Tab-separated table of C-alpha atoms and ligand atoms in Angstrom:
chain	number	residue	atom	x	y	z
A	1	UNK	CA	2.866	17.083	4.612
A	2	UNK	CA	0.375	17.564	7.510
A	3	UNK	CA	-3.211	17.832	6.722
A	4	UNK	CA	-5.885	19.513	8.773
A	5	UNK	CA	-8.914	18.862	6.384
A	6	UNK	CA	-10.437	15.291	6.848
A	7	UNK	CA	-11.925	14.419	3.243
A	8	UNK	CA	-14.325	11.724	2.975
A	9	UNK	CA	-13.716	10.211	-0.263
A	10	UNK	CA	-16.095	7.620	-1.711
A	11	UNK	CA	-13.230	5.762	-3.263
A	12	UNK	CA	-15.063	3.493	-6.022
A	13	UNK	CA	-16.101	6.864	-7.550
A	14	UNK	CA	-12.142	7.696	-7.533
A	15	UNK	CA	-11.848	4.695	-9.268
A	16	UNK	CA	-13.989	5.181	-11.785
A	17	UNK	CA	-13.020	8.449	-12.648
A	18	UNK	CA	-9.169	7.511	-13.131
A	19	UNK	CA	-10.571	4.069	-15.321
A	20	UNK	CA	-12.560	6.636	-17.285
A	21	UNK	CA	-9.549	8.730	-18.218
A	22	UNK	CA	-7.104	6.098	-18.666
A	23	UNK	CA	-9.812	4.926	-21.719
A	24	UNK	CA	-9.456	8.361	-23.138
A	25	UNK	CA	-6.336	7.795	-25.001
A	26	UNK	CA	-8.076	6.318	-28.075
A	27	UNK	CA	-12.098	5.958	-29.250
A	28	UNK	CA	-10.967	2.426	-29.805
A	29	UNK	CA	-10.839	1.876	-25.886
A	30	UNK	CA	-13.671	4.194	-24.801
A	31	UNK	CA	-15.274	2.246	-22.106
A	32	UNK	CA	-12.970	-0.818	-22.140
A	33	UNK	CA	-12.393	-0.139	-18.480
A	34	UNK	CA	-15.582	0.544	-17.249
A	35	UNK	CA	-17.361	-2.215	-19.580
A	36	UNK	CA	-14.123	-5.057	-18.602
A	37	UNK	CA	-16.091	-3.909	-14.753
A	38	UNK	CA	-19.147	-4.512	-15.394
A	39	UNK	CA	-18.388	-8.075	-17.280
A	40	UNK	CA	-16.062	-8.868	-13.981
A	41	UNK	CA	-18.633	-8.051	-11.800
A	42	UNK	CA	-21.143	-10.044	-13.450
A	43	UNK	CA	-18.753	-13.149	-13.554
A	44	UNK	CA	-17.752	-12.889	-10.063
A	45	UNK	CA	-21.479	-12.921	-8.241
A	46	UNK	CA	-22.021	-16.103	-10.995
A	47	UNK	CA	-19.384	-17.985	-9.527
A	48	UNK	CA	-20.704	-16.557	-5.310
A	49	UNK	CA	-16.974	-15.061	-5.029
A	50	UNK	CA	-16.644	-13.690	-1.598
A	51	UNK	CA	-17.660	-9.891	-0.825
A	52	UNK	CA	-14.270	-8.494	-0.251
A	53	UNK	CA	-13.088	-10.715	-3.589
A	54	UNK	CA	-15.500	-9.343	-5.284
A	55	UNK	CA	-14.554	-5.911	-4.417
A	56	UNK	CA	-10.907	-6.673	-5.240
A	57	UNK	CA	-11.924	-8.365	-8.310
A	58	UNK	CA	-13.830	-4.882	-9.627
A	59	UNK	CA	-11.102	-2.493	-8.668
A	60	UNK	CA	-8.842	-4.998	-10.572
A	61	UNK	CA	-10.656	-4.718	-13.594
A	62	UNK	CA	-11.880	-1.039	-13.631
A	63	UNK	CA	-7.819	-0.344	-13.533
A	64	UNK	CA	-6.336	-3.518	-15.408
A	65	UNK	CA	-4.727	-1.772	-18.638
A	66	UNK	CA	-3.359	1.027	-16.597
A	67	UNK	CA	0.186	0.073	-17.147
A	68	UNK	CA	-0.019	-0.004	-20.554
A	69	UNK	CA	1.721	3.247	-21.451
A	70	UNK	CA	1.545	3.975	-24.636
A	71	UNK	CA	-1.367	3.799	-27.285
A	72	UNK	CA	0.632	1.569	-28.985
A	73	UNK	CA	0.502	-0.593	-26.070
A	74	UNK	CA	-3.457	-0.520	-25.254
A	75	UNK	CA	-4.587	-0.722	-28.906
A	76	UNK	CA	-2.224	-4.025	-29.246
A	77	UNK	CA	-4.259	-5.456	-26.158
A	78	UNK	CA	-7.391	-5.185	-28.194
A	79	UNK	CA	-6.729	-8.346	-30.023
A	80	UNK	CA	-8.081	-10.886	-28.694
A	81	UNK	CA	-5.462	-13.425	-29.102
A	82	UNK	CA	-3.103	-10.787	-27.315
A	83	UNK	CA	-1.837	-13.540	-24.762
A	84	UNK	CA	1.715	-11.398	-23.423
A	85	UNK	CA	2.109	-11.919	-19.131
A	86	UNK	CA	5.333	-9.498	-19.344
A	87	UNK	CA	3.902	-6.718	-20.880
A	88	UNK	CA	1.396	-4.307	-19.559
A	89	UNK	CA	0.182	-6.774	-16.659
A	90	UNK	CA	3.393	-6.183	-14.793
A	91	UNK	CA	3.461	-2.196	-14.958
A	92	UNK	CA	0.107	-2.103	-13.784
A	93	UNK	CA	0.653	-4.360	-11.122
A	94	UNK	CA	3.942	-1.837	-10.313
A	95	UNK	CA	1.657	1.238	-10.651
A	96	UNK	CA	-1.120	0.059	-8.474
A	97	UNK	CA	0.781	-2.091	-5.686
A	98	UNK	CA	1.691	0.382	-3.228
A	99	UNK	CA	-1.484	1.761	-2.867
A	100	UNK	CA	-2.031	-0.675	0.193
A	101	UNK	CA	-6.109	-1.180	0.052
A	102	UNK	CA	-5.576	-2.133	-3.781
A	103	UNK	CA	-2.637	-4.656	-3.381
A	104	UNK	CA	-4.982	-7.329	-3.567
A	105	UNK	CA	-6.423	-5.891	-7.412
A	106	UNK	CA	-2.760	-5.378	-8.224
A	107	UNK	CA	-1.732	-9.084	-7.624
A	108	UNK	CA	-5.053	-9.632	-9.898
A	109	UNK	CA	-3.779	-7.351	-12.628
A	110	UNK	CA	-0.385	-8.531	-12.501
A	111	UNK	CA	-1.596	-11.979	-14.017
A	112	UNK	CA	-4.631	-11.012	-15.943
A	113	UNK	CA	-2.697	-12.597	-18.958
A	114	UNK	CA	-1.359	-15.736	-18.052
A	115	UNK	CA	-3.308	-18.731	-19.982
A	116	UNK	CA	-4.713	-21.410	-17.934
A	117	UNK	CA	-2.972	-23.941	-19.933
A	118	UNK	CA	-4.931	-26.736	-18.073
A	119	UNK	CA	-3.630	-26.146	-15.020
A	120	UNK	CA	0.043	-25.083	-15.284
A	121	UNK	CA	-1.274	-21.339	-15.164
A	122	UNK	CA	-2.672	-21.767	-11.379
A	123	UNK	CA	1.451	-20.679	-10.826
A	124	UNK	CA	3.285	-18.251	-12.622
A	125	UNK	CA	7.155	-17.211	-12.493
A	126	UNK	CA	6.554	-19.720	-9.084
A	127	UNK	CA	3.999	-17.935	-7.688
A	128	UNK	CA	0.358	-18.604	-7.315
A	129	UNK	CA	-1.932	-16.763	-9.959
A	130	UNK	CA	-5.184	-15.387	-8.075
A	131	UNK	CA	-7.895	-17.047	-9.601
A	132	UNK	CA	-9.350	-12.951	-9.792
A	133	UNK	CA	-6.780	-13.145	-12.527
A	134	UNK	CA	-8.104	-15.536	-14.143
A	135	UNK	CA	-11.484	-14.327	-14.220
A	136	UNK	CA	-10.095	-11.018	-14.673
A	137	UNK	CA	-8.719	-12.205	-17.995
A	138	UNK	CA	-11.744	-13.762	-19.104
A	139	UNK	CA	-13.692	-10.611	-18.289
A	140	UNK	CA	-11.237	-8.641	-20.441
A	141	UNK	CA	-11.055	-10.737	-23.598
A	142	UNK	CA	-15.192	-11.082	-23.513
A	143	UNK	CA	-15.186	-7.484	-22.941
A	144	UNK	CA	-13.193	-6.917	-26.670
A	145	UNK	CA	-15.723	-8.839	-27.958
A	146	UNK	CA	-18.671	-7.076	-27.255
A	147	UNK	CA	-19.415	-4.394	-30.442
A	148	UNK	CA	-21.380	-2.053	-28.165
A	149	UNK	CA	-22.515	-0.333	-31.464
A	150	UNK	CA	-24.486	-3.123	-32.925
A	151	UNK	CA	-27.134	-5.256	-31.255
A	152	UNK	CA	-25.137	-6.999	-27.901
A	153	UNK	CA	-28.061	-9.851	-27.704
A	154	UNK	CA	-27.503	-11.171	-31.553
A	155	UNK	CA	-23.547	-11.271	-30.752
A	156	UNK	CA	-23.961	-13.844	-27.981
A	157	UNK	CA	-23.827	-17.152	-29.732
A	158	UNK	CA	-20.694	-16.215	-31.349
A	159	UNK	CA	-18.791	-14.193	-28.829
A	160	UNK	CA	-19.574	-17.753	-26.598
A	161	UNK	CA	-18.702	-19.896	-29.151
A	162	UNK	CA	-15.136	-17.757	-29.789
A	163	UNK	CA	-14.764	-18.334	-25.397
A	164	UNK	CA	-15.771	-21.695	-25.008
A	165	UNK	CA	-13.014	-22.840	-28.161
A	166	UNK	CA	-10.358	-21.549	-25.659
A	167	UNK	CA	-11.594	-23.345	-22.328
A	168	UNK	CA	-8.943	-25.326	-20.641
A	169	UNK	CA	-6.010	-23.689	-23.244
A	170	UNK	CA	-6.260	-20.237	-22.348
A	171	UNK	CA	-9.152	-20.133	-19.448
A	172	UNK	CA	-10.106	-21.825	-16.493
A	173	UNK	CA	-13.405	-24.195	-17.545
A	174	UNK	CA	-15.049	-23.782	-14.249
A	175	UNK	CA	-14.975	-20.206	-14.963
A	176	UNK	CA	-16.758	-20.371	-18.668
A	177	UNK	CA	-19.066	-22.791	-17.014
A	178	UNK	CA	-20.064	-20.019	-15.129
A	179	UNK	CA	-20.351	-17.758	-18.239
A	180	UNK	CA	-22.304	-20.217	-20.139
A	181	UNK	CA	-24.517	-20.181	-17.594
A	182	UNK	CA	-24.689	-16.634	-16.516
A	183	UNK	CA	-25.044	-16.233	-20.861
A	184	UNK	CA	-28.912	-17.233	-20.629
A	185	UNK	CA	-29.736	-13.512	-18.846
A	186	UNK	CA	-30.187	-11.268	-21.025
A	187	UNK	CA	-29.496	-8.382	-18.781
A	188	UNK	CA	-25.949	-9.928	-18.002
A	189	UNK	CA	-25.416	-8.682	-21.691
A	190	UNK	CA	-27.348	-5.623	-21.576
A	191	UNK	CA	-25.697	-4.130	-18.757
A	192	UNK	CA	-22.500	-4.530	-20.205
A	193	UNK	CA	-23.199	-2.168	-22.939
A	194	UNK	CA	-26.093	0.038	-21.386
A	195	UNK	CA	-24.995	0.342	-17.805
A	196	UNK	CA	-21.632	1.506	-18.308
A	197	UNK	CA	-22.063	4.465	-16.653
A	198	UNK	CA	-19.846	5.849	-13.551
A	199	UNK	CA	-21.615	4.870	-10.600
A	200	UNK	CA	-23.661	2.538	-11.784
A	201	UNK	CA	-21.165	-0.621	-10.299
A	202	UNK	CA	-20.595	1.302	-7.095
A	203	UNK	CA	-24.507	1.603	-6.478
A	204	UNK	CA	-24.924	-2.020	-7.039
A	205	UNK	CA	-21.893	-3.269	-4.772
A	206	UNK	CA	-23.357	-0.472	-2.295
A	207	UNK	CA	-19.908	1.176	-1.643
A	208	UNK	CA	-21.151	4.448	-1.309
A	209	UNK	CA	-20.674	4.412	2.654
A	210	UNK	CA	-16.926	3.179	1.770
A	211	UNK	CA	-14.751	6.331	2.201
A	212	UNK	CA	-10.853	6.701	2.688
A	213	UNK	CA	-9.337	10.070	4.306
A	214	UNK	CA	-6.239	11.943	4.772
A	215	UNK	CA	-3.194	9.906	4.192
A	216	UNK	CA	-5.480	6.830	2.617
A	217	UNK	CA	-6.072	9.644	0.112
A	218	UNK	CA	-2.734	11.413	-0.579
A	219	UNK	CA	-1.591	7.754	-1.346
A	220	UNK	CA	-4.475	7.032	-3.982
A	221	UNK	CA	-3.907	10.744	-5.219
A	222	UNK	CA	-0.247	9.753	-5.458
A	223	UNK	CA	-0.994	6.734	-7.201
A	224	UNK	CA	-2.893	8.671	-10.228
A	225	UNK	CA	-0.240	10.824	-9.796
A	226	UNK	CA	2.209	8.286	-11.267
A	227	UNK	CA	-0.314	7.209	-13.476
A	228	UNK	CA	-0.483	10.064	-14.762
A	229	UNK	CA	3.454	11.192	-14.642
A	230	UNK	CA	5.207	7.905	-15.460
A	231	UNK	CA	4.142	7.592	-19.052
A	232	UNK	CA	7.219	9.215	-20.087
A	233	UNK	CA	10.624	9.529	-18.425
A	234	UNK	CA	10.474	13.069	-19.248
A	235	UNK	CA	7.541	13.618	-17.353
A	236	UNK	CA	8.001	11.412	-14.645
A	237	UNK	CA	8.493	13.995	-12.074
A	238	UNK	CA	6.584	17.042	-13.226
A	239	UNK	CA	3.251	16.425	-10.613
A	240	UNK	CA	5.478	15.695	-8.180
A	241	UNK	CA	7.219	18.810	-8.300
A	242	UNK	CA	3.981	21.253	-9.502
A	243	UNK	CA	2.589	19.798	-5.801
A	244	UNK	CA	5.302	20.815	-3.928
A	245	UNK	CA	6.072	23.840	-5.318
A	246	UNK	CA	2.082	25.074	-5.222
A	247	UNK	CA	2.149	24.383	-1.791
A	248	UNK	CA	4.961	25.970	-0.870
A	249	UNK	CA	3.941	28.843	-3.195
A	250	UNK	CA	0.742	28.688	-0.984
A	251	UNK	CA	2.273	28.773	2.237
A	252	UNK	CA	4.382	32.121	1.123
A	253	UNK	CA	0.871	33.325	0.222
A	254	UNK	CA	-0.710	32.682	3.952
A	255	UNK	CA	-2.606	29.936	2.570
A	256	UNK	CA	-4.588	28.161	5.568
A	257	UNK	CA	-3.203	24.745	6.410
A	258	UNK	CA	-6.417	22.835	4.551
A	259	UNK	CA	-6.118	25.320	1.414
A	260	UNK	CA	-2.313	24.081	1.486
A	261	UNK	CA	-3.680	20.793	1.131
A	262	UNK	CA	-5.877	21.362	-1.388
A	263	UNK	CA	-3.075	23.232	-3.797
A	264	UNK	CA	-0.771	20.094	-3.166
A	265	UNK	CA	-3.565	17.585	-4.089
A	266	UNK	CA	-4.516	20.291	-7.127
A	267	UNK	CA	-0.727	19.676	-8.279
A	268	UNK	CA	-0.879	16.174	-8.499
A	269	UNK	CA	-4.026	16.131	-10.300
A	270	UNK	CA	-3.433	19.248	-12.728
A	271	UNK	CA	-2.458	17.267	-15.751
A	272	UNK	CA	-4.907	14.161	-14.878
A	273	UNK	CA	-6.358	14.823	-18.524
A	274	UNK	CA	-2.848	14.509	-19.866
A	275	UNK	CA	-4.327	10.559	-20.009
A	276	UNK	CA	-5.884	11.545	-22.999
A	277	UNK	CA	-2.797	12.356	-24.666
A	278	UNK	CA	-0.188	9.383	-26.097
A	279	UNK	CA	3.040	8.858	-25.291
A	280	UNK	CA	4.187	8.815	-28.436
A	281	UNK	CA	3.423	12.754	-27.955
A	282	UNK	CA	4.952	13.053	-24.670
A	283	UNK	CA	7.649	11.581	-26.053
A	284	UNK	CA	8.133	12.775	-29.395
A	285	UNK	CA	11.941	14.095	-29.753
A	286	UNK	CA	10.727	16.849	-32.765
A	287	UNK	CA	8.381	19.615	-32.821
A	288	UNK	CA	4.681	18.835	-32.557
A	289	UNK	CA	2.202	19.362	-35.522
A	290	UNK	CA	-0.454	21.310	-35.338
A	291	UNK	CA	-2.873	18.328	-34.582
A	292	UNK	CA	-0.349	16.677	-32.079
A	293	UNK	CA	-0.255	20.294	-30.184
A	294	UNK	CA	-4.102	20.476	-30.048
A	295	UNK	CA	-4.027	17.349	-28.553
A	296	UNK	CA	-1.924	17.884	-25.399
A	297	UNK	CA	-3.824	21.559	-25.251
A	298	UNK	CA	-7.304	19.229	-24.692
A	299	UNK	CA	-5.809	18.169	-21.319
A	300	UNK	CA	-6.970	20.733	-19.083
A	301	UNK	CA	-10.740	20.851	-20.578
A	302	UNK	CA	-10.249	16.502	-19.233
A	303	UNK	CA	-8.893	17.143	-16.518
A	304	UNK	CA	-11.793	19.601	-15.732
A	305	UNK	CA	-14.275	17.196	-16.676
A	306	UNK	CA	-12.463	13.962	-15.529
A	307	UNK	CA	-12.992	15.238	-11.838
A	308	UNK	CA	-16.589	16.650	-12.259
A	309	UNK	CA	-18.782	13.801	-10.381
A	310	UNK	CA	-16.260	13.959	-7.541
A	311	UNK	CA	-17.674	16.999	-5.794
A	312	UNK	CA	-15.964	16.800	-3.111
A	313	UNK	CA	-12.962	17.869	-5.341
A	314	UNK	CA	-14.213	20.753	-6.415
A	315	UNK	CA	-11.929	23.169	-5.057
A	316	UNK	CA	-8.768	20.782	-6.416
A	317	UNK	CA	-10.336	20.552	-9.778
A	318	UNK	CA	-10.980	24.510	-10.301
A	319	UNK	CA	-7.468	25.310	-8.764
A	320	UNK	CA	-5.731	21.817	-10.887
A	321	UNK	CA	-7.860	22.468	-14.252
A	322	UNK	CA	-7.152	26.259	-14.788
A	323	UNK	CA	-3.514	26.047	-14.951
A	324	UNK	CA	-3.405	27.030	-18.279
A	325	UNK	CA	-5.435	30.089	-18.330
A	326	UNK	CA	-3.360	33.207	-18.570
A	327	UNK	CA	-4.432	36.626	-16.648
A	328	UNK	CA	-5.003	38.439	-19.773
A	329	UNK	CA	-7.894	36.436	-20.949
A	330	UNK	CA	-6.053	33.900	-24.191
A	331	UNK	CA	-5.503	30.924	-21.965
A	332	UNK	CA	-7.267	27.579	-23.350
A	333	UNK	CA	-9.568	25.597	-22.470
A	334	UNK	CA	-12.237	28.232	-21.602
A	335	UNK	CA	-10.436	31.491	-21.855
A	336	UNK	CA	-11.383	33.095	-18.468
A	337	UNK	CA	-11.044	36.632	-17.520
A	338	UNK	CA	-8.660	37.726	-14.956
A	339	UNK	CA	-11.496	38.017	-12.327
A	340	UNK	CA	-12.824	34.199	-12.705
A	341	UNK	CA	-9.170	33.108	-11.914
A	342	UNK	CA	-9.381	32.314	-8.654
A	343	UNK	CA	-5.516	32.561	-6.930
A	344	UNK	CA	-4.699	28.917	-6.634
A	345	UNK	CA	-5.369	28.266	-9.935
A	346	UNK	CA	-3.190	31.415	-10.344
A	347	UNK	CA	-0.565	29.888	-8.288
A	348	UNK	CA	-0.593	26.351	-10.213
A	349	UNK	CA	-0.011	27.807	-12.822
A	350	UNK	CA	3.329	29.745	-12.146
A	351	UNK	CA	4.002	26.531	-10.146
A	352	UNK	CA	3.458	24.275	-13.541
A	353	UNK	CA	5.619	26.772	-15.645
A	354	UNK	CA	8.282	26.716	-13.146
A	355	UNK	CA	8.529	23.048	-12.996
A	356	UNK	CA	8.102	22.433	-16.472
A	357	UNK	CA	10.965	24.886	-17.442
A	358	UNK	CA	13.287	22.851	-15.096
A	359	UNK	CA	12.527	19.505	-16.273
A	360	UNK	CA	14.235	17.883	-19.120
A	361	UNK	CA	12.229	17.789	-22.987
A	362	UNK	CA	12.808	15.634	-25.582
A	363	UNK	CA	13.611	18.436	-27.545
A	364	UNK	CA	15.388	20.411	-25.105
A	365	UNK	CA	17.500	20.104	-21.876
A	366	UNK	CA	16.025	21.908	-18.271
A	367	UNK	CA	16.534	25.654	-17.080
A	368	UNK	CA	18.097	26.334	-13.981
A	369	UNK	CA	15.890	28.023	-11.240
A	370	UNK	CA	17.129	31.546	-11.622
A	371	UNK	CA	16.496	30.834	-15.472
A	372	UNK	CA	13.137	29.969	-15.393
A	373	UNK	CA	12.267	32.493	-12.835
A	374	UNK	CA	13.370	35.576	-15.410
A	375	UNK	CA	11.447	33.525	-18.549
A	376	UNK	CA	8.170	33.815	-15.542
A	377	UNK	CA	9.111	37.511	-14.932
A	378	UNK	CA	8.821	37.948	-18.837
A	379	UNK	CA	5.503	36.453	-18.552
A	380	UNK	CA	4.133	38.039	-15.856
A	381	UNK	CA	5.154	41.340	-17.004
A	382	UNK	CA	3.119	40.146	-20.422
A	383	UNK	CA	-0.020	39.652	-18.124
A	384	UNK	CA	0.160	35.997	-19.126
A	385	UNK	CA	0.384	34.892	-15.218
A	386	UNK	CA	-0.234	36.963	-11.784
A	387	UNK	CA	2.494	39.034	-11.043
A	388	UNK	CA	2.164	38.785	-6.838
A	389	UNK	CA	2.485	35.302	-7.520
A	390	UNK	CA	5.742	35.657	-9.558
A	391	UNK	CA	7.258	38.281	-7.099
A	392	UNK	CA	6.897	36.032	-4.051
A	393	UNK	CA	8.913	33.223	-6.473
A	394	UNK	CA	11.346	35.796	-6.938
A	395	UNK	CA	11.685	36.743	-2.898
A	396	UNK	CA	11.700	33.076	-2.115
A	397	UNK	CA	13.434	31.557	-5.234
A	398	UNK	CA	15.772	29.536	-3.424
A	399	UNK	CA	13.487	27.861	-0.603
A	400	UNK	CA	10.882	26.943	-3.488
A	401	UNK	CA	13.253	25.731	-5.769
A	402	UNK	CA	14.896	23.755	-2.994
A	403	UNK	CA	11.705	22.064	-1.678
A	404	UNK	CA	10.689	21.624	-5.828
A	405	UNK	CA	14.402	19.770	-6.125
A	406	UNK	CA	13.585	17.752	-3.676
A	407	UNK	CA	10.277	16.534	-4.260
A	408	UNK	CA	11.266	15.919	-7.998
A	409	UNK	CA	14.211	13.871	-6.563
A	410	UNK	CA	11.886	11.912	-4.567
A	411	UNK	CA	9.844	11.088	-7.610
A	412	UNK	CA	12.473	10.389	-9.674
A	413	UNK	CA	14.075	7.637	-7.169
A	414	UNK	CA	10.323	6.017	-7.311
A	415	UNK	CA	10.460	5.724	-11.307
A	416	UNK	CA	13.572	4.700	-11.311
A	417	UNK	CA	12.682	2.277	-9.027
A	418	UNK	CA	9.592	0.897	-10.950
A	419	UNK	CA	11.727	0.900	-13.962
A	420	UNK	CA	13.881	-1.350	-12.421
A	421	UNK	CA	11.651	-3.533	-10.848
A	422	UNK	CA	9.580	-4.020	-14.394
A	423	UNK	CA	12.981	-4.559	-15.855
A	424	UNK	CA	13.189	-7.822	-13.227
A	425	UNK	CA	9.983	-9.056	-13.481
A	426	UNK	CA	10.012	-9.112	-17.271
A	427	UNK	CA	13.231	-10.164	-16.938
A	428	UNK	CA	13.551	-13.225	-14.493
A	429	UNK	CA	10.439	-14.658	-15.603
A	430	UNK	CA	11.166	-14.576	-19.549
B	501	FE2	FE1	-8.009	-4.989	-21.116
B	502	FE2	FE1	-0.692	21.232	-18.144
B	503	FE2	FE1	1.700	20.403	-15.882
């Protein structure tokens, strides 16, 4: 897609936003992200890692558990003897790798749980470990053992005495060198539990003049975009296709070029709070309970509020975050009027509906177009979505539909493709 609109982007913030949300999917986790950060950071000036290392080294750990899918999956990497290279480590290094400016952090993530095993882990699978990873893992494990809700300083001795045990076995002893010294500030530990706070690492590193644009930014929108979709194979396309169709949707509507931009970046995001939900829900073949369906319903009111500090976003996060208000005033989260939606959340939504109706559920197979175009007409003519909106759909059914098709096909040769790759990774090197 072309884009007209050059937006500045202070990218750590991105980060942080997306490592915030990916820690939403259980209380047991809150933080881990940010917290795993700040320990990494601290580590990394110890041991007078270069600038740009350091850099890599932070993204890498503000984003390390993102390939681990399920709740199932993150809770599991709680444990502190947790020591499994195939599992999450290799997803996220799938999910974050082709975002070019964070290949270095993926490589990073990719071996953030290979032991050091006195030497033998400097290689893995024949390839050389990063020593980020290394550090990476050390920052991770330390970071479990923090309790942030009792007193950080009195948990030193033993959280020290639990790292050192393992130097040599399972970390590199040049690296808890550097943590036994670092240990002796008392601000090292305070900061991991008080200063866990969005921009606090960002400030510090001073990466506030450190912006991406245009395509830089569709690819690290597209990258939370499979975040976000590739949790489940049933969603794996739905973004994707609530992008494409918005914008096209848009266009029919005499969007300008930049608002057409906007809608397609509002797609991608829409269901960024869907983090918060498992993917044992996403994924569950039955009917949800009542608890399971208020759940996914909180995704909107995250997605929302996932996106706040970024205001730059505004417009995407207004026209991404209201998809599920309905023109007649009993949409969730906030249950706006008519008036206070404003048209491209209006036309995310019917965009959202669309795609959703096509897609495959665990419970039930896809619609065709024409289908789900009379199940929107019913809607519509409930005053559940805007009715302009729907009749444009219906004038245009078969050039939205197409271009929705064929973004959807797009995404689904990607997941397949990351699939398979995992599948070879975990495969070869077990
Ligand atoms: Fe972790
Ligand atoms: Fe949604
Ligand atoms: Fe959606």
């Amino acid at each position: 897609m072309e884009n007209k609109t050059p937006l500045l982007t202070p990218i750590f913030e991105l980060v942080m936003c997306l490592a915030q949300a990916v820690d939403l999917v259980s209380p047991l986790v809150a933080d881990h992200h940010k917290r795993t950060a700040q320990v990494a950071y601290g580590l990394g000036l110890q041991m007078k890692l270069p600038e740009d290392e350091l850099r890599d080294l932070v993204i890498a750990a503000s984003l390390h558990d993102v390939g681990g899918l399920t709740r199932a999956d993150r809770l599991e990497a709680l444990d502190f003897e947790y020591q499994n290279p195939l599992g999450h480590s290799v997803m996220g290094y799938l999910l974050l790798s082709p975002f070019g400016p964070f290949k270095k952090a993926a490589d990073m993530v990719r071996f953030h749980h290979v032991a050091w095993d006195f030497g033998v882990g400097a290689q893995f699978d024949g390839l050389p470990v990063p020593r980020g990873s290394h550090l990476l893992q050390l920052a991770d494990r330390l970071a479990i053992l923090i309790d942030p809700a009792g007193d950080v300083l009195e948990q030193v001795d033993g959280i020290l005495q639990k790292i050192c045990s393992q130097a040599g076995e399972r970390f590199v002893p040049e690296q808890v060198q550097a943590l036994v010294e670092l240990a002796g500030k008392e601000a090292f530990w305070l900061d991991t539990v008080y200063m866990v706070d969005l921009n606090y690492l960002g400030r510090r590193l001073k990466w506030q003049e450190i912006e991406i644009k245009d395509e830089e930014f569709l690819g690290l929108t597209n990258l939370f975009r499979r975040i976000i979709d590739f949790r489940s194979q049933f969603t794996s396309t739905h973004s994707a296709g609530v992008a494409a169709t918005a914008e096209s949707l848009a266009r029919l509507c005499e969007f300008s070029e930049s608002d057409c931009w906007i809608i397609h970046l509002a797609g991608l995001l829409h269901d960024l709070g869907k983090l918060a939900v498992p993917a044992e829900i996403l994924e569950k073949p039955g009917r949800l309970t009542r608890e399971e369906y208020d759940i996914v319903r909180r995704h909107t009111y995250f997605t929302f509020h996932i996106l706040e500090p970024l205001k730059i976003l505004d417009v995407v996060r207004v026209w991404g975050a209201f998809h599920h208000e309905s023109m007649d005033g009993h949409g969730y989260p906030f249950h706006l009027e008519e008036n206070e939606i404003p048209l491209g959340s209006r036309i995310v939504s019917v965009a959202d509906i669309f795609t959703a109706l096509t897609e495959d559920r665990p419970y039930r197979k896809g619609s065709r177009g024409v289908d789900a175009l009379a199940m929107l007409q019913d809607a519509s003519m409930h005053h559940k979505i805007d009715s302009e909106v729907v009749a444009i759909l219906a004038k245009n059914l078969d050039r939205v539909d197409g271009v929705r098709c064929k973004a959807q096909a797009e995404a689904v040769d990607e997941y397949r493709h990351i699939i398979e790759l995992s599948r070879q990774l975990t495969h070869i090197a077990s």
